Amino acid sequence: MNRKITAIAALTLGLASAAVYAAKPADIIAARQANFKVIGKSFKGIMDEMRKPAPDMAMIKASANALAGGSSKVSGYFPKGSGPEAGAKTHALPAIWAKNADFKKSAANLVAASKKMQLAANSNNIDTVKAAFPALGGTCKGCHDQFKAKD
Amino acid sequence: MASDSRRAKLWDLPVRLIHWSFVVLLPLLWWTAENGEMDLHMTLGLVMLGLVVFRVLWGLVGSSTARFASFVRGPITVISYLRGLSKSESETSAGHNPAGGWSVVLLLGLLAVDVGLGLIAQNVDGVTGSLNYLVSYDQAEQATELHELGFNILLAVIVLHIAAILFYTFVKKDRLVPPMITGSKDLPTAVTTPVMAPAWRILPCLLIAAALTWWVSIGAPTSLEQFNAPPPVDASEYM
Ligand code: HEM
């Protein structure tokens, strides 16, 4: 029984990783841009509430959760071959792979800042959210300046 | 100029100051956007908003040559003016001619639209215009694209504007630029002297323009509660 489960688990894992490798670069690029849109929307969701006299903490929490979810996926969306050489329209710069350690660090910074934002949102205190916001925004700009082509 | 002309005041100080401010501001706005100086870009954009609002108000109560009512003409007047352009007639009225009047409306209108779009625009770093929070992410995306397109259209119209001025200067031998700098021009005696607005009128126009701009810059609050809320998070904190 246990063996069977292990075998199925191994098979599933194998298939799943094979699926990632088999995915066309264009599909990966599209999925990664959709993920960044989710990040952008939830980022704006938090910012919009902060501007209101009576911010909706539930909205902030939902946005912070979506933001953290999207952020944790970022680094996985940049396999080798999904840069400008893929032929699909992308703003990803070759520097992502040339300086991959720096890029990974940038992505990790985003994950950390988005988790802090989640904690801040759960505190139910808008001032805590506001305090966590600049650091989060800094991670976007920090990475885009180095690794994303301008429009 | 021949003896049948005299020197008269054509463009008042507000018109000239605003005009040359546009000429300085627009390249700066472009440069700050290109170089990611978004904080300065937004400040200058608000200055542009204030200038456009002031110019519109001045178009209602300013000197005769600044007023829309004096230079916005119907299509028939414009067409017959354009037909007569090839003849070497001297000017029959002071101020913007029937074709130029519409280019003023076009230039001011495009500036106003583009400033408006900028107020709701956003970029990928989460830097936003002061009214961005009033629209959805997708609406703001569209506005941002139109904001860029609007600038390019504006550029095209400015090229036309400058070409027209060169045409008058070199073909019609009517030098338009010096009066836009000094304010005065030699006008044929047959042309009625422009009426300059009293200087005090600048004050109420300035106050209204400044108040409106400030209100927009704090997010255009519509209730006292909103007004008293702490200011929005300043993007410059993380830039
Ligand atoms: C940023 C670029 C520019 C913008 C947005 C702009 C806009 C305008 C506007 C709105 C007016 C109407 C003035 C009023 O009644 O308030 C005007 C008139 C005028 N502009 Fe410009 N302008 C630009 C660049 C220039 C340049 C570079 C020159 C010099 C070559 C110039 C020369 C003039 C002149 C001479 C007039 C008066 C035209 C007449 O006599 O009817 N402009 N411009």
CSV table of C-alpha atoms and ligand atoms in Angstrom, one decimal:
chain,number,residue,atom,x,y,z
A,1,MET,CA,0.0,0.0,0.0
A,2,ASN,CA,2.7,2.4,1.1
A,3,ARG,CA,4.8,1.5,-1.9
A,4,LYS,CA,1.8,2.1,-4.2
A,5,ILE,CA,1.4,5.6,-2.8
A,6,THR,CA,5.1,6.4,-3.1
A,7,ALA,CA,5.0,5.1,-6.7
A,8,ILE,CA,2.0,7.2,-7.6
A,9,ALA,CA,3.5,10.2,-5.9
A,10,ALA,CA,6.7,9.8,-7.8
A,11,LEU,CA,4.9,9.4,-11.0
A,12,THR,CA,2.8,12.5,-10.4
A,13,LEU,CA,5.9,14.5,-9.5
A,14,GLY,CA,7.7,13.3,-12.6
A,15,LEU,CA,4.8,14.1,-14.8
A,16,ALA,CA,4.4,17.5,-13.3
A,17,SER,CA,8.0,18.5,-13.8
A,18,ALA,CA,7.9,17.0,-17.3
A,19,ALA,CA,4.9,19.3,-18.0
A,20,VAL,CA,6.9,22.4,-16.9
A,21,TYR,CA,9.7,21.4,-19.2
A,22,ALA,CA,7.4,20.6,-22.1
A,23,ALA,CA,5.5,23.9,-21.8
A,24,LYS,CA,6.4,26.2,-24.6
A,25,PRO,CA,8.3,29.4,-23.7
A,26,ALA,CA,5.5,31.5,-25.1
A,27,ASP,CA,3.1,29.9,-22.7
A,28,ILE,CA,5.4,30.4,-19.8
A,29,ILE,CA,5.8,34.0,-20.7
A,30,ALA,CA,2.0,34.5,-21.0
A,31,ALA,CA,1.4,32.8,-17.6
A,32,ARG,CA,4.2,34.9,-16.0
A,33,GLN,CA,2.7,38.2,-17.3
A,34,ALA,CA,-0.7,37.2,-16.1
A,35,ASN,CA,0.8,36.5,-12.7
A,36,PHE,CA,2.5,40.0,-12.7
A,37,LYS,CA,-1.0,41.4,-13.6
A,38,VAL,CA,-2.4,39.7,-10.5
A,39,ILE,CA,0.5,41.2,-8.5
A,40,GLY,CA,-0.1,44.6,-10.0
A,41,LYS,CA,-3.9,44.5,-9.3
A,42,SER,CA,-3.5,43.4,-5.7
A,43,PHE,CA,-0.8,46.0,-5.1
A,44,LYS,CA,-3.2,48.7,-6.4
A,45,GLY,CA,-6.0,47.1,-4.3
A,46,ILE,CA,-4.0,47.8,-1.2
A,47,MET,CA,-2.9,51.3,-2.3
A,48,ASP,CA,-6.4,52.3,-3.2
A,49,GLU,CA,-7.8,51.4,0.2
A,50,MET,CA,-4.9,53.3,1.9
A,51,ARG,CA,-6.1,56.5,0.2
A,52,LYS,CA,-9.6,56.2,1.5
A,53,PRO,CA,-10.8,57.8,4.8
A,54,ALA,CA,-12.2,54.5,5.9
A,55,PRO,CA,-10.1,51.7,4.4
A,56,ASP,CA,-11.7,48.4,4.0
A,57,MET,CA,-9.4,46.0,5.9
A,58,ALA,CA,-11.1,42.9,4.4
A,59,MET,CA,-10.2,44.2,0.9
A,60,ILE,CA,-6.7,44.8,2.0
A,61,LYS,CA,-6.4,41.3,3.4
A,62,ALA,CA,-7.7,39.7,0.2
A,63,SER,CA,-5.3,41.8,-1.9
A,64,ALA,CA,-2.4,41.0,0.4
A,65,ASN,CA,-3.2,37.3,0.2
A,66,ALA,CA,-3.4,37.4,-3.6
A,67,LEU,CA,-0.1,39.5,-3.7
A,68,ALA,CA,1.7,37.0,-1.5
A,69,GLY,CA,0.4,34.1,-3.7
A,70,GLY,CA,1.5,35.7,-6.9
A,71,SER,CA,4.9,36.8,-5.4
A,72,SER,CA,5.8,33.2,-4.3
A,73,LYS,CA,5.4,32.1,-7.9
A,74,VAL,CA,7.6,34.7,-9.6
A,75,SER,CA,11.0,33.0,-9.4
A,76,GLY,CA,9.5,29.8,-10.9
A,77,TYR,CA,8.3,31.6,-14.0
A,78,PHE,CA,11.8,32.3,-15.4
A,79,PRO,CA,13.2,29.0,-16.7
A,80,LYS,CA,16.1,29.3,-19.1
A,81,GLY,CA,14.9,30.0,-22.7
A,82,SER,CA,12.0,32.2,-21.6
A,83,GLY,CA,13.8,35.5,-22.3
A,84,PRO,CA,13.8,37.7,-25.4
A,85,GLU,CA,15.2,34.8,-27.4
A,86,ALA,CA,11.9,32.9,-27.1
A,87,GLY,CA,10.4,35.2,-29.7
A,88,ALA,CA,7.3,36.0,-27.7
A,89,LYS,CA,6.8,39.6,-26.6
A,90,THR,CA,8.4,39.9,-23.2
A,91,HIS,CA,10.0,42.7,-21.1
A,92,ALA,CA,12.3,40.2,-19.4
A,93,LEU,CA,15.9,41.2,-19.9
A,94,PRO,CA,18.8,38.7,-20.5
A,95,ALA,CA,20.3,40.0,-17.2
A,96,ILE,CA,17.8,37.8,-15.4
A,97,TRP,CA,19.9,34.8,-16.5
A,98,ALA,CA,23.3,36.5,-16.7
A,99,LYS,CA,23.0,37.7,-13.1
A,100,ASN,CA,20.7,35.0,-11.9
A,101,ALA,CA,21.8,35.1,-8.2
A,102,ASP,CA,20.9,38.8,-8.0
A,103,PHE,CA,17.5,38.1,-9.7
A,104,LYS,CA,16.7,35.3,-7.3
A,105,LYS,CA,17.5,37.6,-4.4
A,106,SER,CA,15.2,40.3,-5.8
A,107,ALA,CA,12.4,37.7,-6.1
A,108,ALA,CA,13.1,36.6,-2.6
A,109,ASN,CA,12.9,40.2,-1.4
A,110,LEU,CA,9.4,40.4,-2.9
A,111,VAL,CA,8.3,37.2,-1.2
A,112,ALA,CA,9.6,38.5,2.1
A,113,ALA,CA,8.0,41.9,1.7
A,114,SER,CA,4.7,40.5,0.6
A,115,LYS,CA,4.6,38.2,3.6
A,116,LYS,CA,5.2,41.2,5.9
A,117,MET,CA,2.3,42.9,4.1
A,118,GLN,CA,0.1,39.9,4.8
A,119,LEU,CA,1.0,40.1,8.5
A,120,ALA,CA,0.3,43.8,8.5
A,121,ALA,CA,-3.1,43.3,6.9
A,122,ASN,CA,-3.9,40.6,9.4
A,123,SER,CA,-3.1,43.1,12.2
A,124,ASN,CA,-6.2,45.0,11.2
A,125,ASN,CA,-4.4,48.2,11.7
A,126,ILE,CA,-4.1,50.5,8.7
A,127,ASP,CA,-1.1,52.3,10.0
A,128,THR,CA,0.8,49.0,10.1
A,129,VAL,CA,-0.2,48.4,6.5
A,130,LYS,CA,1.0,51.9,5.6
A,131,ALA,CA,4.3,51.3,7.3
A,132,ALA,CA,4.8,48.0,5.4
A,133,PHE,CA,3.9,49.5,2.0
A,134,PRO,CA,7.1,51.5,1.0
A,135,ALA,CA,9.3,48.5,1.5
A,136,LEU,CA,7.0,46.4,-0.7
A,137,GLY,CA,6.9,49.1,-3.4
A,138,GLY,CA,10.7,49.3,-3.2
A,139,THR,CA,11.0,45.6,-4.2
A,140,CYS,CA,9.0,46.2,-7.5
A,141,LYS,CA,11.1,49.1,-8.6
A,142,GLY,CA,14.3,47.5,-7.4
A,143,CYS,CA,13.8,44.5,-9.7
A,144,HIS,CA,12.2,46.3,-12.7
A,145,ASP,CA,15.1,48.8,-12.9
A,146,GLN,CA,17.6,45.9,-13.3
A,147,PHE,CA,15.7,43.1,-14.9
A,148,LYS,CA,12.7,44.5,-16.9
A,149,ALA,CA,12.9,46.4,-20.2
A,150,LYS,CA,11.1,49.7,-20.3
A,151,ASP,CA,8.0,49.9,-22.6
B,1,MET,CA,6.7,99.0,-41.1
B,2,ALA,CA,5.1,101.6,-43.3
B,3,SER,CA,3.8,104.8,-41.8
B,4,ASP,CA,0.2,103.6,-41.8
B,5,SER,CA,0.8,101.4,-38.8
B,6,ARG,CA,1.5,102.0,-35.1
B,7,ARG,CA,2.9,100.0,-32.3
B,8,ALA,CA,0.3,98.3,-30.1
B,9,LYS,CA,0.1,95.8,-27.2
B,10,LEU,CA,-1.0,92.5,-28.7
B,11,TRP,CA,-0.3,89.7,-26.2
B,12,ASP,CA,-0.6,90.4,-22.4
B,13,LEU,CA,1.8,89.0,-19.9
B,14,PRO,CA,-0.2,86.0,-18.8
B,15,VAL,CA,-0.6,84.7,-22.4
B,16,ARG,CA,3.2,85.1,-23.0
B,17,LEU,CA,4.2,83.6,-19.6
B,18,ILE,CA,1.9,80.6,-20.1
B,19,HIS,CA,3.1,80.1,-23.6
B,20,TRP,CA,6.8,79.9,-22.9
B,21,SER,CA,6.1,77.9,-19.8
B,22,PHE,CA,4.5,75.3,-22.0
B,23,VAL,CA,7.6,75.3,-24.2
B,24,VAL,CA,9.8,74.7,-21.2
B,25,LEU,CA,7.5,72.3,-19.3
B,26,LEU,CA,6.7,69.9,-22.1
B,27,PRO,CA,10.3,68.7,-22.8
B,28,LEU,CA,10.8,68.4,-19.1
B,29,LEU,CA,7.7,66.3,-18.7
B,30,TRP,CA,8.9,64.0,-21.5
B,31,TRP,CA,12.4,63.8,-20.0
B,32,THR,CA,11.3,63.0,-16.5
B,33,ALA,CA,9.0,60.2,-17.7
B,34,GLU,CA,11.7,58.7,-19.9
B,35,ASN,CA,14.2,58.8,-17.0
B,36,GLY,CA,11.9,57.5,-14.3
B,37,GLU,CA,11.9,60.8,-12.4
B,38,MET,CA,8.2,60.1,-11.7
B,39,ASP,CA,8.0,62.3,-8.6
B,40,LEU,CA,9.1,65.4,-10.5
B,41,HIS,CA,7.0,64.3,-13.5
B,42,MET,CA,3.9,64.4,-11.4
B,43,THR,CA,4.7,67.7,-9.8
B,44,LEU,CA,5.3,69.3,-13.3
B,45,GLY,CA,2.1,67.6,-14.6
B,46,LEU,CA,0.2,69.4,-11.8
B,47,VAL,CA,1.9,72.7,-12.8
B,48,MET,CA,0.8,72.0,-16.3
B,49,LEU,CA,-2.8,71.5,-15.1
B,50,GLY,CA,-2.7,74.8,-13.2
B,51,LEU,CA,-1.5,76.6,-16.3
B,52,VAL,CA,-4.1,75.1,-18.6
B,53,VAL,CA,-6.9,75.9,-16.2
B,54,PHE,CA,-5.6,79.5,-15.8
B,55,ARG,CA,-5.4,79.8,-19.6
B,56,VAL,CA,-9.0,78.6,-20.0
B,57,LEU,CA,-10.2,81.1,-17.4
B,58,TRP,CA,-8.2,83.8,-19.1
B,59,GLY,CA,-9.8,82.9,-22.3
B,60,LEU,CA,-13.1,83.9,-20.8
B,61,VAL,CA,-12.1,87.1,-18.9
B,62,GLY,CA,-8.7,88.1,-20.2
B,63,SER,CA,-7.5,90.6,-22.8
B,64,SER,CA,-9.4,90.7,-26.1
B,65,THR,CA,-6.6,88.7,-28.0
B,66,ALA,CA,-6.7,86.0,-25.3
B,67,ARG,CA,-10.5,85.4,-25.4
B,68,PHE,CA,-11.9,82.3,-27.1
B,69,ALA,CA,-14.9,84.4,-28.2
B,70,SER,CA,-12.5,86.6,-30.2
B,71,PHE,CA,-10.6,83.9,-32.1
B,72,VAL,CA,-12.8,80.8,-32.4
B,73,ARG,CA,-14.6,81.2,-35.7
B,74,GLY,CA,-17.0,79.1,-37.8
B,75,PRO,CA,-15.8,76.8,-40.6
B,76,ILE,CA,-16.8,79.2,-43.4
B,77,THR,CA,-14.6,81.9,-42.0
B,78,VAL,CA,-11.7,79.5,-41.6
B,79,ILE,CA,-12.1,78.1,-45.1
B,80,SER,CA,-12.3,81.5,-46.8
B,81,TYR,CA,-9.3,82.6,-44.7
B,82,LEU,CA,-7.2,79.6,-45.8
B,83,ARG,CA,-8.2,80.3,-49.5
B,84,GLY,CA,-7.0,83.8,-49.2
B,85,LEU,CA,-3.6,82.8,-47.6
B,86,SER,CA,-1.8,82.8,-50.9
B,87,LYS,CA,-2.6,86.4,-51.6
B,88,SER,CA,-0.3,89.0,-50.0
B,89,GLU,CA,-2.9,90.8,-48.0
B,90,SER,CA,-2.0,92.5,-44.8
B,91,GLU,CA,-3.8,91.4,-41.6
B,92,THR,CA,-7.3,92.7,-41.1
B,93,SER,CA,-7.6,92.0,-37.3
B,94,ALA,CA,-5.2,91.7,-34.4
B,95,GLY,CA,-4.6,88.4,-32.6
B,96,HIS,CA,-5.1,84.8,-33.7
B,97,ASN,CA,-6.3,84.4,-37.3
B,98,PRO,CA,-9.3,82.1,-38.0
B,99,ALA,CA,-7.0,79.1,-38.6
B,100,GLY,CA,-4.7,79.8,-35.7
B,101,GLY,CA,-7.6,80.1,-33.3
B,102,TRP,CA,-8.4,76.5,-33.8
B,103,SER,CA,-4.9,75.4,-33.3
B,104,VAL,CA,-4.9,77.2,-30.0
B,105,VAL,CA,-8.1,75.2,-29.0
B,106,LEU,CA,-6.5,72.0,-30.3
B,107,LEU,CA,-3.2,72.6,-28.4
B,108,LEU,CA,-4.9,73.5,-25.1
B,109,GLY,CA,-7.5,70.7,-25.5
B,110,LEU,CA,-4.8,68.1,-26.1
B,111,LEU,CA,-2.7,69.4,-23.2
B,112,ALA,CA,-5.8,69.2,-20.9
B,113,VAL,CA,-6.7,65.7,-22.1
B,114,ASP,CA,-3.2,64.4,-21.6
B,115,VAL,CA,-2.9,65.9,-18.1
B,116,GLY,CA,-6.2,64.3,-17.3
B,117,LEU,CA,-5.1,60.9,-18.5
B,118,GLY,CA,-1.8,61.3,-16.5
B,119,LEU,CA,-3.8,61.9,-13.3
B,120,ILE,CA,-5.2,58.4,-13.5
B,121,ALA,CA,-2.2,56.6,-15.1
B,122,GLN,CA,0.0,54.1,-13.4
B,123,ASN,CA,3.3,52.3,-14.0
B,124,VAL,CA,4.6,48.8,-13.1
B,125,ASP,CA,6.3,50.2,-10.0
B,126,GLY,CA,3.0,51.2,-8.6
B,127,VAL,CA,3.7,54.9,-9.2
B,128,THR,CA,0.3,56.5,-9.8
B,129,GLY,CA,-1.3,59.8,-10.6
B,130,SER,CA,-3.3,61.4,-7.8
B,131,LEU,CA,-6.7,60.3,-9.1
B,132,ASN,CA,-5.6,56.7,-10.0
B,133,TYR,CA,-7.3,55.3,-7.0
B,134,LEU,CA,-10.7,56.3,-8.5
B,135,VAL,CA,-10.4,53.9,-11.4
B,136,SER,CA,-9.8,50.2,-11.9
B,137,TYR,CA,-6.5,48.6,-12.8
B,138,ASP,CA,-7.5,47.9,-16.3
B,139,GLN,CA,-9.0,51.4,-16.9
B,140,ALA,CA,-5.7,52.9,-15.6
B,141,GLU,CA,-3.7,50.6,-18.0
B,142,GLN,CA,-5.7,52.0,-20.9
B,143,ALA,CA,-5.4,55.6,-19.7
B,144,THR,CA,-1.6,55.1,-19.4
B,145,GLU,CA,-1.4,53.9,-23.0
B,146,LEU,CA,-3.6,56.8,-24.2
B,147,HIS,CA,-1.4,59.2,-22.1
B,148,GLU,CA,1.6,58.2,-24.2
B,149,LEU,CA,-0.4,58.3,-27.4
B,150,GLY,CA,-1.8,61.7,-26.5
B,151,PHE,CA,1.7,63.0,-26.1
B,152,ASN,CA,2.7,61.8,-29.5
B,153,ILE,CA,-0.4,63.4,-31.1
B,154,LEU,CA,0.5,66.6,-29.2
B,155,LEU,CA,4.0,66.4,-30.7
B,156,ALA,CA,2.6,66.2,-34.2
B,157,VAL,CA,0.3,69.2,-33.6
B,158,ILE,CA,3.3,71.2,-32.2
B,159,VAL,CA,5.3,70.4,-35.3
B,160,LEU,CA,2.4,71.7,-37.4
B,161,HIS,CA,2.2,74.8,-35.0
B,162,ILE,CA,5.9,75.6,-35.5
B,163,ALA,CA,5.7,74.9,-39.3
B,164,ALA,CA,2.8,77.4,-39.5
B,165,ILE,CA,4.9,80.0,-37.6
B,166,LEU,CA,7.8,79.5,-39.9
B,167,PHE,CA,5.4,79.8,-42.9
B,168,TYR,CA,4.2,83.2,-41.6
B,169,THR,CA,7.7,84.4,-40.8
B,170,PHE,CA,9.4,83.5,-44.1
B,171,VAL,CA,6.6,83.3,-46.7
B,172,LYS,CA,4.1,85.8,-45.4
B,173,LYS,CA,6.9,88.0,-43.9
B,174,ASP,CA,4.8,88.3,-40.8
B,175,ARG,CA,7.1,87.8,-37.8
B,176,LEU,CA,4.9,86.2,-35.1
B,177,VAL,CA,7.6,85.3,-32.6
B,178,PRO,CA,8.8,88.7,-31.5
B,179,PRO,CA,5.3,89.8,-30.4
B,180,MET,CA,4.9,86.5,-28.4
B,181,ILE,CA,8.1,87.6,-26.5
B,182,THR,CA,7.7,91.3,-26.2
B,183,GLY,CA,4.0,91.5,-26.3
B,184,SER,CA,3.9,94.4,-28.8
B,185,LYS,CA,3.5,94.5,-32.6
B,186,ASP,CA,3.2,97.1,-35.4
B,187,LEU,CA,-0.4,96.9,-36.4
B,188,PRO,CA,-1.9,98.5,-39.5
B,189,THR,CA,-4.0,101.6,-38.6
B,190,ALA,CA,-7.1,99.9,-40.0
B,191,VAL,CA,-6.9,97.3,-37.3
B,192,THR,CA,-8.6,98.0,-34.0
B,193,THR,CA,-6.4,98.2,-31.0
B,194,PRO,CA,-6.6,95.1,-28.7
B,195,VAL,CA,-8.1,95.8,-25.3
B,196,MET,CA,-5.9,94.6,-22.5
B,197,ALA,CA,-7.5,93.2,-19.4
B,198,PRO,CA,-6.9,95.0,-16.1
B,199,ALA,CA,-4.1,93.3,-14.2
B,200,TRP,CA,-6.2,92.6,-11.1
B,201,ARG,CA,-8.1,90.0,-13.0
B,202,ILE,CA,-5.1,87.8,-12.9
B,203,LEU,CA,-5.6,87.3,-9.2
B,204,PRO,CA,-9.0,85.5,-9.1
B,205,CYS,CA,-8.0,83.4,-12.1
B,206,LEU,CA,-4.8,82.4,-10.3
B,207,LEU,CA,-6.6,81.6,-7.1
B,208,ILE,CA,-9.1,79.4,-8.9
B,209,ALA,CA,-6.5,77.6,-10.9
B,210,ALA,CA,-4.3,77.0,-7.8
B,211,ALA,CA,-7.2,75.8,-5.7
B,212,LEU,CA,-8.4,73.4,-8.3
B,213,THR,CA,-4.9,72.0,-8.8
B,214,TRP,CA,-4.3,71.6,-5.1
B,215,TRP,CA,-7.6,69.8,-4.7
B,216,VAL,CA,-6.8,67.4,-7.6
B,217,SER,CA,-3.3,66.9,-6.1
B,218,ILE,CA,-4.7,65.6,-2.8
B,219,GLY,CA,-7.0,63.1,-4.7
B,220,ALA,CA,-10.1,65.3,-5.3
B,221,PRO,CA,-11.9,64.7,-2.0
B,222,THR,CA,-15.6,65.2,-2.2
B,223,SER,CA,-16.5,65.0,1.5
B,224,LEU,CA,-15.2,66.6,4.6
B,225,GLU,CA,-14.4,63.1,6.0
B,226,GLN,CA,-12.3,62.4,2.9
B,227,PHE,CA,-10.7,65.8,3.1
B,228,ASN,CA,-9.6,65.3,6.7
B,229,ALA,CA,-8.2,61.8,6.0
B,230,PRO,CA,-4.4,61.5,6.3
B,231,PRO,CA,-2.7,62.2,3.0
B,232,PRO,CA,-2.2,59.3,0.5
B,233,VAL,CA,0.9,57.3,0.7
B,234,ASP,CA,3.6,59.3,-1.1
B,235,ALA,CA,5.2,57.2,-3.9
B,236,SER,CA,8.5,59.1,-3.4
B,237,GLU,CA,9.0,57.3,-0.1
B,238,TYR,CA,10.2,54.2,-2.0
B,239,MET,CA,11.6,55.8,-5.1
C,1,HEM,C1,5.7,73.0,-26.2
C,1,HEM,C2,5.4,73.4,-27.4
C,1,HEM,C3,4.4,74.5,-27.7
C,1,HEM,C4,3.1,74.6,-27.3
C,1,HEM,C5,2.3,73.6,-26.4
C,1,HEM,C6,2.5,75.8,-27.8
C,1,HEM,C7,1.2,76.3,-27.6
C,1,HEM,C8,0.7,77.4,-28.1
C,1,HEM,C9,-0.6,78.0,-27.8
C,1,HEM,C10,-1.6,77.3,-26.8
C,1,HEM,C11,-0.7,79.2,-28.4
C,1,HEM,C12,-1.8,80.1,-28.2
C,1,HEM,C13,-1.4,81.2,-27.3
C,1,HEM,C14,-2.5,81.8,-26.5
C,1,HEM,O1,-3.4,82.4,-27.1
C,1,HEM,O2,-2.5,81.6,-25.3
C,1,HEM,C15,0.5,79.4,-29.1
C,1,HEM,C16,0.8,80.6,-29.8
C,1,HEM,C17,2.0,80.9,-30.4
C,1,HEM,N1,3.2,80.1,-30.3
C,1,HEM,FE1,3.3,78.3,-29.5
C,1,HEM,N2,3.5,76.4,-28.5
C,1,HEM,C18,4.6,75.7,-28.5
C,1,HEM,C19,5.9,75.9,-29.0
C,1,HEM,C20,6.2,77.1,-29.7
C,1,HEM,C21,7.5,77.5,-30.2
C,1,HEM,C22,8.7,76.6,-30.1
C,1,HEM,C23,7.4,78.7,-30.8
C,1,HEM,C24,8.5,79.5,-31.5
C,1,HEM,C25,8.9,79.1,-32.7
C,1,HEM,C26,6.0,79.1,-30.7
C,1,HEM,C27,5.5,80.3,-31.1
C,1,HEM,C28,4.2,80.7,-31.0
C,1,HEM,C29,3.7,82.0,-31.5
C,1,HEM,C30,4.5,83.0,-32.3
C,1,HEM,C31,2.3,82.1,-31.1
C,1,HEM,C32,1.3,83.2,-31.5
C,1,HEM,C33,0.7,82.8,-32.8
C,1,HEM,C34,-0.2,83.9,-33.3
C,1,HEM,O3,0.4,85.0,-33.5
C,1,HEM,O4,-1.4,83.7,-33.5
C,1,HEM,N3,5.3,78.1,-30.0
C,1,HEM,N4,1.4,78.3,-28.9
